PDB file of C-alpha atoms in Angstrom:
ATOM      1  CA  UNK A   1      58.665 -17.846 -33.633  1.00 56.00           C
ATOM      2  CA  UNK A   2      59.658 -15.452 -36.590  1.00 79.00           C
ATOM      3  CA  UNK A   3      57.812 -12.234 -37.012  1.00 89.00           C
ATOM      4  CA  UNK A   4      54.252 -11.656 -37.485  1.00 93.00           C
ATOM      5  CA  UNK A   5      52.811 -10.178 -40.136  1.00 95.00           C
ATOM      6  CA  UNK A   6      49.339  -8.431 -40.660  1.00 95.00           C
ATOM      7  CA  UNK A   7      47.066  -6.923 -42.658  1.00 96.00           C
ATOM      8  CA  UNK A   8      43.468  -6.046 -43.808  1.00 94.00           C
ATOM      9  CA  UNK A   9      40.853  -7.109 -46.317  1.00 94.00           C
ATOM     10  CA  UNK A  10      37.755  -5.011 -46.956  1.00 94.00           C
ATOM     11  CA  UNK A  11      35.463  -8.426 -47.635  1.00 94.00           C
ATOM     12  CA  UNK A  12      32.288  -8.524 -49.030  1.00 92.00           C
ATOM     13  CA  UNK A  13      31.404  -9.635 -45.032  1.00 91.00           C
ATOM     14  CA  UNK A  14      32.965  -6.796 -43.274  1.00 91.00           C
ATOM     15  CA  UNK A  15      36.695  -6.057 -42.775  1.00 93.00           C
ATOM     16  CA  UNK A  16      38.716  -9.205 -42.252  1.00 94.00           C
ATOM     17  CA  UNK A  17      42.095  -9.036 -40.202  1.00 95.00           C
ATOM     18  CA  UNK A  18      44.398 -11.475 -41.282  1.00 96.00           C
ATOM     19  CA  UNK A  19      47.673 -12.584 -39.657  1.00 95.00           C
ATOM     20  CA  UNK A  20      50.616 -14.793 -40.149  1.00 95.00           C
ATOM     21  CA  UNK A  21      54.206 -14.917 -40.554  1.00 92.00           C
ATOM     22  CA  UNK A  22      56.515 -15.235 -43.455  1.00 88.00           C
ATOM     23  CA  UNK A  23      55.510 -19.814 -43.913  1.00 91.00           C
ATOM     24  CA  UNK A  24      51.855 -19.560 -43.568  1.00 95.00           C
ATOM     25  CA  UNK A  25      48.200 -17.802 -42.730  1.00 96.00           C
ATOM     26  CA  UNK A  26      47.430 -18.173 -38.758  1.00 95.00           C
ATOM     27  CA  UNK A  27      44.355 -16.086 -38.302  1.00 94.00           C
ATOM     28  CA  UNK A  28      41.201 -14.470 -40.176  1.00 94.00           C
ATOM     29  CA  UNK A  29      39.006 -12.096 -37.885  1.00 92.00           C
ATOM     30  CA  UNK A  30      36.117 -10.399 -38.380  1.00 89.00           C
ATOM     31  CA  UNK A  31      36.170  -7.020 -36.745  1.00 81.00           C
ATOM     32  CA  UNK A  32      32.477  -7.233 -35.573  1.00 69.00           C
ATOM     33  CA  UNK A  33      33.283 -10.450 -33.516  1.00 64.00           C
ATOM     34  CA  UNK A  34      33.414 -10.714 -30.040  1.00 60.00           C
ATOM     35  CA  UNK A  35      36.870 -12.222 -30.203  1.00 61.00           C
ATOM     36  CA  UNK A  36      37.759 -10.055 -32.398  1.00 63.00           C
ATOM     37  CA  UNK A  37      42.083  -9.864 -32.421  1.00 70.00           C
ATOM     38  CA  UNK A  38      43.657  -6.710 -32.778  1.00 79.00           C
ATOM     39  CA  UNK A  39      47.282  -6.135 -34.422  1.00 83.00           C
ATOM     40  CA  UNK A  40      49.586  -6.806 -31.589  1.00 85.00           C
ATOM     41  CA  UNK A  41      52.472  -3.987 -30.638  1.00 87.00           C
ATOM     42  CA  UNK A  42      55.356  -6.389 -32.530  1.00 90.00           C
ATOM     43  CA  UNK A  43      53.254  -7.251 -35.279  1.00 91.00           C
ATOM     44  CA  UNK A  44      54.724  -5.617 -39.004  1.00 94.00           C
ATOM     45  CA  UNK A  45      52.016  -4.407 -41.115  1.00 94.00           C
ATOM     46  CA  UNK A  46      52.496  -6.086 -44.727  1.00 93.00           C
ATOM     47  CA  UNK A  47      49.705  -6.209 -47.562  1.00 93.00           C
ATOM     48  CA  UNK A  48      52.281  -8.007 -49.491  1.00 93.00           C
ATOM     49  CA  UNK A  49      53.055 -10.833 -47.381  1.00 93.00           C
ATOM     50  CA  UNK A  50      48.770 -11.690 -48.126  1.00 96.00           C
ATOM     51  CA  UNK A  51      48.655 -11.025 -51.677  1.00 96.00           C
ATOM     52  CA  UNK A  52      48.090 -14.899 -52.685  1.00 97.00           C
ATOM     53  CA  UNK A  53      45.296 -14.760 -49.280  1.00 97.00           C
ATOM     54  CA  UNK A  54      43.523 -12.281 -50.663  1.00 97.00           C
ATOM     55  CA  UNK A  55      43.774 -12.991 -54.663  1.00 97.00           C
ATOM     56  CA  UNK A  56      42.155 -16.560 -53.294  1.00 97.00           C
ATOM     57  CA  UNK A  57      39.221 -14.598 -50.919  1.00 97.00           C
ATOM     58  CA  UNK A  58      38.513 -12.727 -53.550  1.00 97.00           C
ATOM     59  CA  UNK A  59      38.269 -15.297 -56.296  1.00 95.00           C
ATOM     60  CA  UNK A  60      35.593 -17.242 -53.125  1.00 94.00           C
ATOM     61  CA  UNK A  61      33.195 -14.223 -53.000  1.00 94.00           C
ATOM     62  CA  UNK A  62      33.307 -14.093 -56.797  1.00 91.00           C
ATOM     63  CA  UNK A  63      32.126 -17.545 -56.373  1.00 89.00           C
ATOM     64  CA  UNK A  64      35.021 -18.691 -58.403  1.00 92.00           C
ATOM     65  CA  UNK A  65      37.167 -20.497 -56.151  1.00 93.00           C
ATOM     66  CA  UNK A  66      35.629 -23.714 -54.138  1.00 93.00           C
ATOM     67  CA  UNK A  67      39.147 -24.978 -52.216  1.00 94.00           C
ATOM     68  CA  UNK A  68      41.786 -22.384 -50.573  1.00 96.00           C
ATOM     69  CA  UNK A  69      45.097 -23.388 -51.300  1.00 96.00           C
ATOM     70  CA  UNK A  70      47.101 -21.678 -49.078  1.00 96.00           C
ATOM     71  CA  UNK A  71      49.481 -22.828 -46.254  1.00 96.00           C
ATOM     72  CA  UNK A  72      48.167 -22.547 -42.719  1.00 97.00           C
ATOM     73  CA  UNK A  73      49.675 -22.730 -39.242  1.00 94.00           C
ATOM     74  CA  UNK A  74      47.221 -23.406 -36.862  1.00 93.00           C
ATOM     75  CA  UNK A  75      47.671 -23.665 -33.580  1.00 92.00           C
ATOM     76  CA  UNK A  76      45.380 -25.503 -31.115  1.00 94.00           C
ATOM     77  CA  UNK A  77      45.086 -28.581 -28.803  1.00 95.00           C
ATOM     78  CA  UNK A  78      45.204 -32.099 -30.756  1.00 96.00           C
ATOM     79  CA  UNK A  79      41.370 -31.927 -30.547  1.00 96.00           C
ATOM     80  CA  UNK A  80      41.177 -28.758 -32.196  1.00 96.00           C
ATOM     81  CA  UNK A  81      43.269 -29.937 -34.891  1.00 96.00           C
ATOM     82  CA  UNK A  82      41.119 -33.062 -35.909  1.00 96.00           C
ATOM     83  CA  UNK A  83      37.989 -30.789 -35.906  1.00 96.00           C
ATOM     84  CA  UNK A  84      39.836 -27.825 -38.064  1.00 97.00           C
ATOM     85  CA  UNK A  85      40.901 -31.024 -40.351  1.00 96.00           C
ATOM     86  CA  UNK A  86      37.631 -32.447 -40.386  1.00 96.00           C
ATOM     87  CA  UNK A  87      36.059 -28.898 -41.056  1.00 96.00           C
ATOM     88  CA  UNK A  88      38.783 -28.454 -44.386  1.00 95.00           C
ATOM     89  CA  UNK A  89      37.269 -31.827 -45.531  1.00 95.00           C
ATOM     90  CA  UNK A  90      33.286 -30.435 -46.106  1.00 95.00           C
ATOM     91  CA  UNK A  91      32.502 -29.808 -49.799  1.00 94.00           C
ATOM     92  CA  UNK A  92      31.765 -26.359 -50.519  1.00 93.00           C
ATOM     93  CA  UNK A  93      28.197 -25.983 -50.760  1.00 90.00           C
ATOM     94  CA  UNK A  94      27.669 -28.463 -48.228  1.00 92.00           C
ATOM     95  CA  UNK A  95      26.395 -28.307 -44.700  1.00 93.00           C
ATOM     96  CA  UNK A  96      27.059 -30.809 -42.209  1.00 93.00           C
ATOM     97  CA  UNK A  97      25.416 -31.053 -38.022  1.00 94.00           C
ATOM     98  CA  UNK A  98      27.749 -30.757 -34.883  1.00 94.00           C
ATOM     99  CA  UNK A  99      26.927 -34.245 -34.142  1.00 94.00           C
ATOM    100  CA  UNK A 100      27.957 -35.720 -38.263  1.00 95.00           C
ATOM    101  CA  UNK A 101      31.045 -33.831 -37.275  1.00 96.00           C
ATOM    102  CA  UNK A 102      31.852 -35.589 -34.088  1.00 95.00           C
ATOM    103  CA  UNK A 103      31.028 -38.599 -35.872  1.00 95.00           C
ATOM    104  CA  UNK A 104      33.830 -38.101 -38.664  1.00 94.00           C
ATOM    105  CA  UNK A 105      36.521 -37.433 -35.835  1.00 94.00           C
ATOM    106  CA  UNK A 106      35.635 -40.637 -34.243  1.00 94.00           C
ATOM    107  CA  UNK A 107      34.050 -39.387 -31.392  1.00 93.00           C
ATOM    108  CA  UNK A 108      30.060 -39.259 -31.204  1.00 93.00           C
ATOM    109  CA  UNK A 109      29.574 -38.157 -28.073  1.00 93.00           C
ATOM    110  CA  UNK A 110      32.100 -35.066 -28.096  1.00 92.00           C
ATOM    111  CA  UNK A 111      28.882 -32.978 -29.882  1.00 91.00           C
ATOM    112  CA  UNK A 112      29.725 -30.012 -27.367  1.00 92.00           C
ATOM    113  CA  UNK A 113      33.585 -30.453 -27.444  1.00 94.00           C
ATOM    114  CA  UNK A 114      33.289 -30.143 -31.084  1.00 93.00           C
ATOM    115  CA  UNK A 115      31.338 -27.020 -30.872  1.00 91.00           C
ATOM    116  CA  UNK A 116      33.763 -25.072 -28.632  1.00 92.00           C
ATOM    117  CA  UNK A 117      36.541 -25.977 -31.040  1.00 93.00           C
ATOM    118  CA  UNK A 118      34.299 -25.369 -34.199  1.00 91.00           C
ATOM    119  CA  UNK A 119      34.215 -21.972 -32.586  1.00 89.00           C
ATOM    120  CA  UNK A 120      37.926 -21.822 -31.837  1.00 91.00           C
ATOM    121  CA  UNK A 121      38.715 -21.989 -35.231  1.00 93.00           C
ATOM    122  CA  UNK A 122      41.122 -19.547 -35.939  1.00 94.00           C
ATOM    123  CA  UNK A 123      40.753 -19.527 -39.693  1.00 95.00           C
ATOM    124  CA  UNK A 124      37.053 -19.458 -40.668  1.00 95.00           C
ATOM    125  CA  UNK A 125      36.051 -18.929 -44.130  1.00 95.00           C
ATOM    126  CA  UNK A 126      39.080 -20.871 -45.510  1.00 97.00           C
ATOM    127  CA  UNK A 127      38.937 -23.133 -43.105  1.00 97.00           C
ATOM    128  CA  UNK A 128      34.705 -23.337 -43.219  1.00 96.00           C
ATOM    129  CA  UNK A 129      33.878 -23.371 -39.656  1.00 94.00           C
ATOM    130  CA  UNK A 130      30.600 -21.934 -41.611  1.00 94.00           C
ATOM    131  CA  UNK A 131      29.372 -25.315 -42.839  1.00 95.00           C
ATOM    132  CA  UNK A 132      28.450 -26.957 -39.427  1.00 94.00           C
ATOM    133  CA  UNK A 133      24.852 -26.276 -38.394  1.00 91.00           C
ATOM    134  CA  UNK A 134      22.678 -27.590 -35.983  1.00 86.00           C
ATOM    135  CA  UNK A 135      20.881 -30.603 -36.096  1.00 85.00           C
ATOM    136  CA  UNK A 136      17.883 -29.523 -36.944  1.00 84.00           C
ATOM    137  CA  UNK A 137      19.271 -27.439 -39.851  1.00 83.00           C
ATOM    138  CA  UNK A 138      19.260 -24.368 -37.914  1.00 81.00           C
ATOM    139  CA  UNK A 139      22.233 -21.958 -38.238  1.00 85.00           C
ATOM    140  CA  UNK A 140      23.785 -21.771 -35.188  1.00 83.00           C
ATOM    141  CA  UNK A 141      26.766 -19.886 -33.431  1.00 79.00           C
ATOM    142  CA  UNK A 142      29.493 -18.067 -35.711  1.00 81.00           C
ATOM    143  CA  UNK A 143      32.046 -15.803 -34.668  1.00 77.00           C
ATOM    144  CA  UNK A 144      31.364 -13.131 -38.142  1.00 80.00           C
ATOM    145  CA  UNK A 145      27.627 -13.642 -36.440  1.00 79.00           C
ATOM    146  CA  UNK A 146      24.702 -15.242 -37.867  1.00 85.00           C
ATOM    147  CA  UNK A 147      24.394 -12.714 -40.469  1.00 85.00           C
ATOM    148  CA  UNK A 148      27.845 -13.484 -41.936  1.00 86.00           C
ATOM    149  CA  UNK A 149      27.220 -17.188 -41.450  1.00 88.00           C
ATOM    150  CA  UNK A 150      24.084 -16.546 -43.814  1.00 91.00           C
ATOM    151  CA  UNK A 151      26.193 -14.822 -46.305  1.00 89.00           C
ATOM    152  CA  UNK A 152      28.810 -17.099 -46.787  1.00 92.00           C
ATOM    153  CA  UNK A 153      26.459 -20.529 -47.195  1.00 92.00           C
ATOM    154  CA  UNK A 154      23.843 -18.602 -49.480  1.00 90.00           C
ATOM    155  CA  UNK A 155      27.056 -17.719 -51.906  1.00 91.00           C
ATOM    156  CA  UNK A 156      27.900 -21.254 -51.792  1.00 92.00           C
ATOM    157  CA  UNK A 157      24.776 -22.884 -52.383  1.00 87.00           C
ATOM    158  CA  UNK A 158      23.380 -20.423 -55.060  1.00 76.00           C
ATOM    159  CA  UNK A 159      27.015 -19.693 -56.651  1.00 59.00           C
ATOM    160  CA  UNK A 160      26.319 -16.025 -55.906  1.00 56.00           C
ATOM    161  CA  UNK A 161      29.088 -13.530 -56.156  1.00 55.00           C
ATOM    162  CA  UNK A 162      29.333 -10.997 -54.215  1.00 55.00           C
ATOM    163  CA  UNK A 163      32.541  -9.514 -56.004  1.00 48.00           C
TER     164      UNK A 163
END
């Protein structure tokens, strides 16, 4: 694997870590999560390896960018993969349940399954883990929190900016 790059982004959601390597963007963390990564002893700190990342984020919480366009490595189980695929394909402004989701990777009855790796994602916000709610329309589990989760649909739905 080559080297692994990092930096930071003061967001309009908190401070985002964001990691890759010199192809494409692997993570996006908030720093209040509970899984929140920290910059590993071999990582190279490098604002300029993310300046396309971050001119894109920005544009987002602006409310002037709908689709990220940026390459992504993600790494995950072949299950994982389908859901972060499926979760690339919601419309912006657009909520979908667990259960719709588990429906549009073939597999109704993985509701649960399709949680865990909802949660797994490793690149929220560009990819929108934030767009899956519960069934009932409730907002449910988010690794930024429920606050962030809030945030992030409101500026979609009401074209808010919050640049």
């Amino acid at each position: 694997m080559s080297a692994v790059y990092y930096t930071t982004f003061d967001s309009p959601v908190g401070p985002l870590l964001l990691a890759g390597d010199s192809n494409a963007l692997r993570r996006v963390n908030f720093e209040s999560s509970k899984h929140s990564a920290v910059p590993q002893p071999e990582w190279k700190q490098n604002r300029t390896a993310f300046a396309e990342v971050i001119r894109q984020l920005q544009a987002y919480f602006r409310g002037e960018l709908r689709v990220f366009d940026v390459p992504l490595a993600m790494e995950g189980t072949e299950f994982q993969l389908r859901v972060w695929n499926a979760l690339r394909a919601i419309p912006y402004g657009e909520t979908i349940s667990y259960a719709q989701l588990a429906e549009r990777i073939g597999n109704p009855k993985a509701v649960r399954a399709v949680g865990l790796a909802n949660g797994s994602n490793p690149i929220p916000i560009i990819v929108p883990c934030h767009r899956v709610i519960g069934s009932d329309g409730s907002l449910t589990g988010f690794g930024g929190g429920l606050s962030t989760k809030k945030i992030l649909l409101n500026l979609e739905s009401k074209q808010l900016s919050y640049l």
